[in-house]
XYZ file of C-alpha atoms in Angstrom:
124
model
C -9.875 125.615 -76.131
C -12.366 128.290 -75.047
C -15.231 125.807 -74.670
C -17.703 128.431 -73.409
C -16.858 130.933 -76.162
C -16.458 133.628 -73.530
C -13.291 135.128 -74.995
C -10.761 133.665 -72.606
C -9.280 130.362 -71.444
C -9.448 129.363 -67.799
C -7.828 126.410 -66.048
C -10.964 124.255 -66.475
C -10.929 124.867 -70.236
C -7.244 123.993 -70.378
C -7.662 120.800 -68.347
C -10.537 119.586 -70.534
C -8.479 120.323 -73.635
C -5.396 118.616 -72.181
C -7.387 115.511 -71.324
C -8.929 115.286 -74.805
C -5.616 115.929 -76.565
C -3.756 113.396 -74.441
C -6.370 110.733 -75.196
C -6.199 111.464 -78.921
C -2.373 111.396 -78.912
C -2.086 108.151 -76.930
C -2.603 105.857 -79.917
C -1.649 102.683 -78.048
C -3.748 103.696 -75.007
C -0.935 102.950 -72.544
C -1.271 106.253 -70.632
C 2.064 107.544 -71.882
C 3.106 109.483 -74.958
C 6.237 108.625 -76.885
C 7.793 111.275 -79.083
C 6.325 109.457 -82.106
C 2.798 109.740 -80.681
C 3.376 113.327 -79.577
C 4.714 114.443 -82.944
C 2.078 112.556 -84.975
C -0.695 114.667 -83.439
C -0.783 117.851 -85.466
C -3.302 120.689 -85.529
C -1.925 121.922 -88.859
C 1.538 123.148 -87.911
C 3.289 120.459 -89.937
C 1.603 121.412 -93.203
C 2.306 125.093 -92.586
C 5.956 124.334 -91.787
C 6.258 122.309 -94.987
C 4.667 125.112 -97.013
C 7.076 127.684 -95.518
C 10.129 125.447 -96.038
C 10.580 125.121 -92.281
C 9.942 121.392 -91.793
C 13.292 120.797 -90.057
C 12.766 123.732 -87.691
C 9.276 122.443 -86.898
C 10.612 118.972 -86.024
C 13.244 120.555 -83.796
C 10.557 122.620 -82.043
C 8.434 119.515 -81.385
C 11.483 117.748 -79.921
C 12.202 120.709 -77.638
C 8.607 120.892 -76.384
C 8.564 117.120 -75.854
C 11.811 117.293 -73.868
C 10.457 120.106 -71.668
C 7.241 118.226 -70.996
C 8.966 114.883 -70.319
C 10.014 115.991 -66.838
C 11.857 112.831 -65.833
C 13.475 112.316 -69.245
C 12.290 108.735 -69.645
C 11.108 109.241 -73.234
C 7.426 109.227 -72.314
C 5.036 111.994 -71.279
C 2.512 110.872 -68.667
C -0.823 112.561 -67.996
C 0.702 114.049 -64.854
C 3.697 115.443 -66.742
C 1.463 116.935 -69.425
C -0.850 118.467 -66.803
C 2.121 119.962 -64.957
C 3.661 121.338 -68.165
C 0.430 122.870 -69.431
C -0.324 124.435 -66.051
C 3.185 125.925 -65.948
C 2.717 127.175 -69.526
C -0.609 128.721 -68.507
C 0.969 130.559 -65.579
C 3.850 131.792 -67.734
C 1.446 133.084 -70.404
C -0.900 134.802 -67.912
C 0.898 138.138 -67.988
C -1.551 140.047 -65.799
C -1.933 137.136 -63.342
C -5.731 137.153 -63.506
C -6.027 133.336 -63.842
C -7.390 133.500 -67.395
C -5.691 133.723 -70.758
C -6.845 136.138 -73.377
C -6.334 135.173 -76.992
C -3.294 137.454 -77.110
C -1.759 135.934 -73.962
C -2.322 132.438 -75.323
C -0.919 133.155 -78.789
C 2.077 135.079 -77.522
C 2.918 133.244 -74.318
C 1.835 129.608 -74.382
C 4.980 127.512 -74.899
C 3.750 125.260 -77.705
C 2.425 128.189 -79.721
C 5.571 130.251 -79.113
C 7.808 127.332 -80.162
C 5.820 126.667 -83.330
C 5.732 130.350 -84.286
C 9.492 130.635 -83.716
C 10.119 127.591 -85.877
C 7.695 128.327 -88.693
C 7.341 132.118 -88.699
C 10.267 133.612 -86.774
C 9.346 136.999 -88.234
C 6.201 137.191 -86.071
């Protein structure tokens, strides 16, 4: 996500990442993500969950994140909903309120990462 390799993530980095990820998730290019599209996009968590015997917990975590991000509960995440959710996640993770996320803030406070860690490696 840190496109400039400067050691932190700022809102511009996050927005560029969100835009790219949304486009790659939206397999039918209809500007909305179903749970099937959302859960099919995987940066490696699924394989790790399978390896750790936590596949069911991983699926539950993806459903929880999807439900949080689908603000109106219509079964589809729009670009606006994803932008809102990721911005809220950014603010929640930015512990020192300096408008950038360090690697530690991102790994320990960004909702998707926290949910996946809790599902796959609850000991962390």
